[in-house]
Amino acid sequence: MQSSDHSVFDLMAQAHRRYEAQDADGLLRLASAFAPDGDHPSSRFREDIANMLHNLSFTCHAAGNHDAALTCSTEAARLLPESHLIGLHRSYLLLARRAYREAWDRTVWQRAFQPAHPLMWDGVTLIDRRSAGGVRGTVQGYCELVCLPFAMGLGPEEVAMPVPCLRPPANRTRPWREVVAAHGGIPVGLMWADRGAGSPRSLPFSALRGLMDISGIRFFCLQSDKDKSQIHEQMLPDNFTDLGVHDLQNTAAIMKAMRLIIAPDCGLAHLAGALGVETWMCLSHACDWRWGNDGTGSDWYPTATLFRQDAAGRVGEEAWTSVLSAISGRLRHLVLHESE
């Protein structure tokens, strides 16, 4: 075995030790010695190093170390540029930093999706071009929803939706407004779970009971599916109402009758944002890229306010203490303001 082989194997042994210790800085220093291509002996190990960095990127992100997460992912992409998975993960990290133009790199998204969807729209090609009444192009093919902004060349100043972009018909919203108004109090829609109680995005319903001690608020259950069963396991306060609605059309109409909605990161929260209803979002520490890494505002839904967990690693009600404390203070202020 040549001395260069010894050197590379020694580097790999060190790399594994750094990886097992979750030492991102140490692994990054070692990775700089590995060439991304060529005949250098290190090329045999570049995939191992890239995958270690890729995995550590998730660990750093979950811990809230977003700079280290992106640095690890960027170095992984340098070592293994042909990996669609690594490139896509780096794009999501960039999206969370609001670096939209860099994140929606055309080549990355096309490599990630076009093998499975060869007709994916590239954002440039115009199909079925017509000259009558001016030049028009209609898109035929497939485009992953998250790819649309890259295909359209959008930047941070262009992603916000004009709200409301969804409008339930008046003949559906008017009766629900009357039903909600008849209950009295400031109407607040409430959701607590996404994809089951075990999801890190979900709150336990019991954690919300403190909010219901605030007088002047009438809470309306908007939760659906099996997670709604949590309300049947306990006595409910007088200011909590379940209208028994499950279908999306009536849920949207009820949302329009709310003064605001409190929700975790879930599909119905996106519906509330698209309806232009004021929405207070309860976000886990390592939240989805759409909500960014920090801040209280949303680029996507101008009517959303973001309440973030203040630390990673907590579970159950304890994980949401800071979020619900902040929301409780805001609700009390709302009651005082609207009673003046």
Short mmCIF file of C-alpha atoms in Angstrom, two decimals:
data_model
loop_
_atom_site.label_atom_id
_atom_site.label_comp_id
_atom_site.label_asym_id
_atom_site.label_seq_id
_atom_site.Cartn_x
_atom_site.Cartn_y
_atom_site.Cartn_z
CA MET A 1 0.00 0.00 0.00
CA GLN A 2 1.41 3.40 -1.01
CA SER A 3 1.91 6.23 1.47
CA SER A 4 -0.87 8.21 -0.20
CA ASP A 5 -3.23 5.31 0.50
CA HIS A 6 -2.17 5.35 4.14
CA SER A 7 -2.86 9.07 4.28
CA VAL A 8 -6.32 8.72 2.77
CA PHE A 9 -7.29 5.83 5.04
CA ASP A 10 -6.07 7.81 8.03
CA LEU A 11 -8.24 10.73 6.93
CA MET A 12 -11.22 8.43 6.57
CA ALA A 13 -10.69 7.02 10.05
CA GLN A 14 -10.59 10.54 11.42
CA ALA A 15 -13.70 11.42 9.40
CA HIS A 16 -15.66 8.54 10.92
CA ARG A 17 -14.63 9.62 14.41
CA ARG A 18 -15.72 13.20 13.71
CA TYR A 19 -19.00 11.97 12.27
CA GLU A 20 -19.79 9.70 15.21
CA ALA A 21 -19.03 12.62 17.56
CA GLN A 22 -21.30 14.87 15.45
CA ASP A 23 -18.35 17.24 15.09
CA ALA A 24 -19.44 19.19 12.01
CA ASP A 25 -16.53 21.66 12.12
CA GLY A 26 -13.97 18.88 12.38
CA LEU A 27 -15.53 16.89 9.55
CA LEU A 28 -15.65 19.96 7.34
CA ARG A 29 -11.92 20.56 7.89
CA LEU A 30 -11.15 17.01 6.89
CA ALA A 31 -13.49 17.12 3.89
CA SER A 32 -11.50 19.95 2.36
CA ALA A 33 -8.68 17.45 1.71
CA PHE A 34 -10.91 15.28 -0.48
CA ALA A 35 -11.11 16.02 -4.16
CA PRO A 36 -14.59 15.90 -5.73
CA ASP A 37 -13.27 14.11 -8.82
CA GLY A 38 -10.14 12.94 -10.57
CA ASP A 39 -7.77 10.04 -9.95
CA HIS A 40 -6.66 11.11 -6.50
CA PRO A 41 -7.11 8.20 -4.04
CA SER A 42 -9.51 10.34 -2.05
CA SER A 43 -12.02 10.11 -4.90
CA ARG A 44 -12.86 6.60 -3.72
CA PHE A 45 -14.14 8.02 -0.46
CA ARG A 46 -15.81 11.22 -1.55
CA GLU A 47 -19.27 9.63 -1.53
CA ASP A 48 -18.77 8.45 2.07
CA ILE A 49 -17.65 11.90 3.18
CA ALA A 50 -20.46 13.60 1.26
CA ASN A 51 -23.09 11.38 2.88
CA MET A 52 -21.64 11.99 6.35
CA LEU A 53 -21.87 15.75 5.78
CA HIS A 54 -25.36 15.37 4.34
CA ASN A 55 -26.53 13.50 7.45
CA LEU A 56 -24.85 15.97 9.81
CA SER A 57 -26.65 18.76 8.01
CA PHE A 58 -29.98 17.36 9.23
CA THR A 59 -28.61 17.08 12.78
CA CYS A 60 -27.40 20.68 12.77
CA HIS A 61 -30.68 21.93 11.35
CA ALA A 62 -32.71 20.10 13.99
CA ALA A 63 -30.55 21.67 16.68
CA GLY A 64 -31.15 25.14 15.27
CA ASN A 65 -27.58 25.55 13.95
CA HIS A 66 -28.71 26.66 10.51
CA ASP A 67 -25.38 28.10 9.34
CA ALA A 68 -23.58 24.81 10.04
CA ALA A 69 -26.39 22.88 8.36
CA LEU A 70 -26.01 24.84 5.14
CA THR A 71 -22.21 24.69 5.26
CA CYS A 72 -22.29 20.90 5.63
CA SER A 73 -24.83 20.55 2.83
CA THR A 74 -22.87 22.85 0.52
CA GLU A 75 -19.68 20.88 1.07
CA ALA A 76 -21.56 17.61 0.50
CA ALA A 77 -22.88 19.00 -2.79
CA ARG A 78 -19.34 20.03 -3.81
CA LEU A 79 -18.04 16.52 -3.20
CA LEU A 80 -20.99 14.77 -4.80
CA PRO A 81 -22.58 17.17 -7.31
CA GLU A 82 -24.33 14.30 -9.09
CA SER A 83 -26.44 13.51 -6.02
CA HIS A 84 -29.96 14.82 -6.60
CA LEU A 85 -30.90 14.15 -2.99
CA ILE A 86 -28.04 16.22 -1.58
CA GLY A 87 -28.69 19.04 -4.03
CA LEU A 88 -32.38 19.09 -3.21
CA HIS A 89 -31.75 19.18 0.56
CA ARG A 90 -29.37 22.11 0.11
CA SER A 91 -32.07 23.91 -1.87
CA TYR A 92 -34.54 23.47 1.00
CA LEU A 93 -32.00 24.89 3.45
CA LEU A 94 -31.56 27.90 1.18
CA LEU A 95 -35.33 28.32 0.96
CA ALA A 96 -35.51 28.42 4.76
CA ARG A 97 -32.98 31.28 4.66
CA ARG A 98 -35.16 33.14 2.13
CA ALA A 99 -32.39 32.83 -0.47
CA TYR A 100 -35.06 32.02 -3.01
CA ARG A 101 -33.27 32.79 -6.25
CA GLU A 102 -30.24 30.71 -5.25
CA ALA A 103 -32.44 27.93 -3.89
CA TRP A 104 -34.51 27.57 -7.04
CA ASP A 105 -31.52 26.68 -9.17
CA ARG A 106 -32.92 25.29 -12.38
CA THR A 107 -30.40 22.50 -12.81
CA VAL A 108 -30.87 21.19 -9.26
CA TRP A 109 -34.65 20.99 -9.51
CA GLN A 110 -34.58 19.46 -12.98
CA ARG A 111 -32.07 16.79 -11.90
CA ALA A 112 -34.22 16.01 -8.88
CA PHE A 113 -37.55 15.59 -10.64
CA GLN A 114 -37.16 15.10 -14.38
CA PRO A 115 -35.95 11.46 -14.33
CA ALA A 116 -39.30 10.46 -12.83
CA HIS A 117 -41.25 13.17 -14.69
CA PRO A 118 -39.64 13.74 -18.11
CA LEU A 119 -42.44 16.10 -19.14
CA MET A 120 -41.77 18.45 -16.23
CA TRP A 121 -42.14 22.04 -17.35
CA ASP A 122 -38.82 23.86 -17.44
CA GLY A 123 -40.36 27.30 -17.07
CA VAL A 124 -39.10 28.34 -20.50
CA THR A 125 -40.69 26.15 -23.15
CA LEU A 126 -43.98 27.39 -24.55
CA ILE A 127 -46.13 24.69 -26.04
CA ASP A 128 -49.11 25.12 -28.34
CA ARG A 129 -48.01 28.58 -29.48
CA ARG A 130 -50.77 30.60 -31.19
CA SER A 131 -50.67 33.84 -33.08
CA ALA A 132 -54.36 34.77 -33.06
CA GLY A 133 -55.01 37.61 -30.67
CA GLY A 134 -51.32 37.83 -29.78
CA VAL A 135 -48.75 35.21 -28.86
CA ARG A 136 -49.94 32.78 -26.23
CA GLY A 137 -48.37 29.71 -24.74
CA THR A 138 -50.11 26.97 -22.84
CA VAL A 139 -48.12 24.64 -20.64
CA GLN A 140 -48.61 20.94 -21.16
CA GLY A 141 -46.77 18.57 -18.87
CA TYR A 142 -45.86 18.17 -15.24
CA CYS A 143 -44.49 20.62 -12.70
CA GLU A 144 -43.95 19.75 -9.04
CA LEU A 145 -45.73 22.44 -7.01
CA VAL A 146 -42.57 23.42 -5.18
CA CYS A 147 -40.85 23.84 -8.56
CA LEU A 148 -43.28 26.46 -9.85
CA PRO A 149 -41.41 29.43 -8.33
CA PHE A 150 -38.11 28.30 -9.87
CA ALA A 151 -39.85 27.79 -13.20
CA MET A 152 -41.32 31.29 -12.96
CA GLY A 153 -38.08 32.88 -11.75
CA LEU A 154 -39.55 34.32 -8.56
CA GLY A 155 -37.54 36.06 -5.86
CA PRO A 156 -38.26 36.98 -2.22
CA GLU A 157 -40.20 40.09 -3.15
CA GLU A 158 -42.51 38.14 -5.44
CA VAL A 159 -43.57 35.03 -3.54
CA ALA A 160 -46.24 36.60 -1.30
CA MET A 161 -49.76 35.83 -2.43
CA PRO A 162 -52.36 38.55 -2.80
CA VAL A 163 -54.90 37.61 -0.18
CA PRO A 164 -57.50 36.41 -0.14
CA CYS A 165 -56.77 34.17 -3.10
CA LEU A 166 -59.59 31.80 -2.13
CA ARG A 167 -63.13 33.06 -1.58
CA PRO A 168 -65.93 30.78 -0.43
CA PRO A 169 -69.30 31.77 -1.95
CA ALA A 170 -71.37 34.24 0.07
CA ASN A 171 -74.34 31.89 0.23
CA ARG A 172 -72.15 29.50 2.19
CA THR A 173 -70.31 31.96 4.44
CA ARG A 174 -73.34 34.06 5.44
CA PRO A 175 -75.18 31.31 7.36
CA TRP A 176 -72.02 30.31 9.20
CA ARG A 177 -71.35 33.90 10.23
CA GLU A 178 -74.80 33.96 11.79
CA VAL A 179 -74.18 30.67 13.61
CA VAL A 180 -70.83 31.86 14.94
CA ALA A 181 -72.17 35.27 15.98
CA ALA A 182 -74.99 33.64 17.95
CA HIS A 183 -72.43 32.09 20.32
CA GLY A 184 -71.05 35.47 21.38
CA GLY A 185 -67.46 36.36 22.24
CA ILE A 186 -64.51 36.93 19.95
CA PRO A 187 -64.52 33.90 17.60
CA VAL A 188 -61.20 32.08 17.45
CA GLY A 189 -60.73 28.92 15.40
CA LEU A 190 -58.56 26.26 16.99
CA MET A 191 -56.49 23.39 15.58
CA TRP A 192 -53.77 21.46 17.34
CA ALA A 193 -52.61 18.42 15.36
CA ASP A 194 -50.94 17.62 12.06
CA ARG A 195 -50.52 14.04 10.86
CA GLY A 196 -51.24 12.56 14.25
CA ALA A 197 -50.36 13.34 17.82
CA GLY A 198 -46.86 11.90 17.32
CA SER A 199 -45.88 14.55 14.78
CA PRO A 200 -43.41 17.16 16.09
CA ARG A 201 -45.69 19.76 14.52
CA SER A 202 -48.65 18.72 16.67
CA LEU A 203 -49.63 20.16 20.04
CA PRO A 204 -51.43 18.06 22.64
CA PHE A 205 -54.94 19.43 23.07
CA SER A 206 -54.37 19.56 26.82
CA ALA A 207 -51.67 22.19 26.28
CA LEU A 208 -54.30 24.56 24.90
CA ARG A 209 -56.57 24.43 27.93
CA GLY A 210 -54.84 27.44 29.48
CA LEU A 211 -55.95 29.62 26.57
CA MET A 212 -59.56 28.77 27.32
CA ASP A 213 -59.32 30.47 30.70
CA ILE A 214 -59.27 33.81 28.89
CA SER A 215 -62.72 35.37 29.15
CA GLY A 216 -64.26 37.07 26.15
CA ILE A 217 -63.05 34.45 23.68
CA ARG A 218 -65.22 31.78 22.04
CA PHE A 219 -63.10 28.94 20.68
CA PHE A 220 -64.37 26.91 17.73
CA CYS A 221 -62.92 23.49 16.96
CA LEU A 222 -61.59 23.25 13.41
CA GLN A 223 -59.65 20.04 14.00
CA SER A 224 -60.66 17.03 11.97
CA ASP A 225 -59.70 13.37 11.55
CA LYS A 226 -58.76 11.09 14.43
CA ASP A 227 -56.93 13.82 16.34
CA LYS A 228 -60.27 15.42 17.09
CA SER A 229 -60.98 12.52 19.42
CA GLN A 230 -58.87 14.25 22.08
CA ILE A 231 -61.77 16.57 22.87
CA HIS A 232 -63.97 13.61 23.75
CA GLU A 233 -61.60 12.42 26.44
CA GLN A 234 -62.21 15.29 28.87
CA MET A 235 -64.65 17.86 30.13
CA LEU A 236 -64.67 20.91 27.89
CA PRO A 237 -65.08 24.53 29.01
CA ASP A 238 -68.21 26.48 28.19
CA ASN A 239 -66.38 28.73 25.74
CA PHE A 240 -65.34 25.83 23.46
CA THR A 241 -67.67 24.82 20.62
CA ASP A 242 -67.45 21.98 18.14
CA LEU A 243 -69.69 22.60 15.13
CA GLY A 244 -69.23 19.04 13.91
CA VAL A 245 -67.99 20.05 10.45
CA HIS A 246 -65.51 17.92 8.50
CA ASP A 247 -65.77 18.85 4.83
CA LEU A 248 -63.38 21.42 3.39
CA GLN A 249 -65.95 23.78 1.86
CA ASN A 250 -67.83 24.36 5.09
CA THR A 251 -64.57 24.52 7.06
CA ALA A 252 -63.40 27.32 4.76
CA ALA A 253 -66.69 29.17 5.23
CA ILE A 254 -66.43 28.84 9.03
CA MET A 255 -62.85 30.12 8.91
CA LYS A 256 -64.08 33.31 7.22
CA ALA A 257 -66.33 33.88 10.23
CA MET A 258 -63.37 33.75 12.66
CA ARG A 259 -61.61 36.79 14.09
CA LEU A 260 -58.42 34.71 13.96
CA ILE A 261 -57.23 31.12 13.83
CA ILE A 262 -54.64 29.39 16.02
CA ALA A 263 -53.05 26.38 14.35
CA PRO A 264 -49.91 24.26 14.03
CA ASP A 265 -48.18 23.81 10.68
CA CYS A 266 -50.86 21.81 8.85
CA GLY A 267 -52.89 21.85 5.67
CA LEU A 268 -55.77 23.80 7.21
CA ALA A 269 -53.34 26.52 8.31
CA HIS A 270 -52.41 26.98 4.65
CA LEU A 271 -56.11 27.19 3.83
CA ALA A 272 -56.58 29.89 6.47
CA GLY A 273 -53.66 31.85 5.01
CA ALA A 274 -55.05 31.55 1.48
CA LEU A 275 -58.42 32.80 2.74
CA GLY A 276 -56.73 35.88 4.16
CA VAL A 277 -57.84 35.09 7.73
CA GLU A 278 -55.52 36.23 10.50
CA THR A 279 -53.64 33.10 11.56
CA TRP A 280 -51.35 32.54 14.54
CA MET A 281 -49.08 29.61 13.77
CA CYS A 282 -47.50 27.40 16.43
CA LEU A 283 -44.20 26.24 14.96
CA SER A 284 -41.87 23.51 16.16
CA HIS A 285 -38.21 24.38 16.61
CA ALA A 286 -37.11 22.70 13.36
CA CYS A 287 -40.04 23.81 11.25
CA ASP A 288 -40.80 23.51 7.55
CA TRP A 289 -38.75 25.66 5.18
CA ARG A 290 -41.81 27.72 4.22
CA TRP A 291 -41.71 29.50 7.58
CA GLY A 292 -38.01 30.33 7.48
CA ASN A 293 -35.50 29.96 10.28
CA ASP A 294 -36.54 33.01 12.27
CA GLY A 295 -38.89 35.99 12.39
CA THR A 296 -42.60 36.34 13.07
CA GLY A 297 -43.84 37.12 9.57
CA SER A 298 -44.49 34.90 6.55
CA ASP A 299 -43.44 35.63 2.98
CA TRP A 300 -46.27 33.43 1.76
CA TYR A 301 -49.24 34.56 3.85
CA PRO A 302 -49.27 38.23 4.91
CA THR A 303 -51.99 37.53 7.49
CA ALA A 304 -49.94 34.90 9.34
CA THR A 305 -47.98 35.53 12.56
CA LEU A 306 -45.42 32.91 13.55
CA PHE A 307 -44.85 31.76 17.13
CA ARG A 308 -41.75 29.57 17.41
CA GLN A 309 -40.57 27.10 20.02
CA ASP A 310 -37.60 28.59 21.86
CA ALA A 311 -35.54 25.39 22.16
CA ALA A 312 -35.07 21.96 20.62
CA GLY A 313 -35.41 18.61 22.33
CA ARG A 314 -38.47 19.22 24.48
CA VAL A 315 -41.55 17.04 24.14
CA GLY A 316 -45.21 17.15 25.06
CA GLU A 317 -46.73 20.22 26.69
CA GLU A 318 -43.34 21.50 27.81
CA ALA A 319 -42.24 21.96 24.20
CA TRP A 320 -45.01 24.50 23.64
CA THR A 321 -44.80 26.52 26.87
CA SER A 322 -43.11 29.58 25.35
CA VAL A 323 -45.35 29.53 22.26
CA LEU A 324 -48.60 29.34 24.20
CA SER A 325 -47.44 31.89 26.75
CA ALA A 326 -46.85 34.39 23.95
CA ILE A 327 -50.21 33.56 22.34
CA SER A 328 -52.00 33.90 25.68
CA GLY A 329 -50.57 37.39 26.13
CA ARG A 330 -51.64 38.38 22.63
CA LEU A 331 -55.16 37.03 23.19
CA ARG A 332 -55.56 39.00 26.43
CA HIS A 333 -54.43 42.13 24.64
CA LEU A 334 -56.91 41.42 21.85
CA VAL A 335 -59.78 41.14 24.33
CA LEU A 336 -58.81 44.43 25.98
CA HIS A 337 -58.44 46.19 22.64
CA GLU A 338 -61.75 45.02 21.22
CA SER A 339 -63.65 45.79 24.40
CA GLU A 340 -62.64 49.47 24.33
#
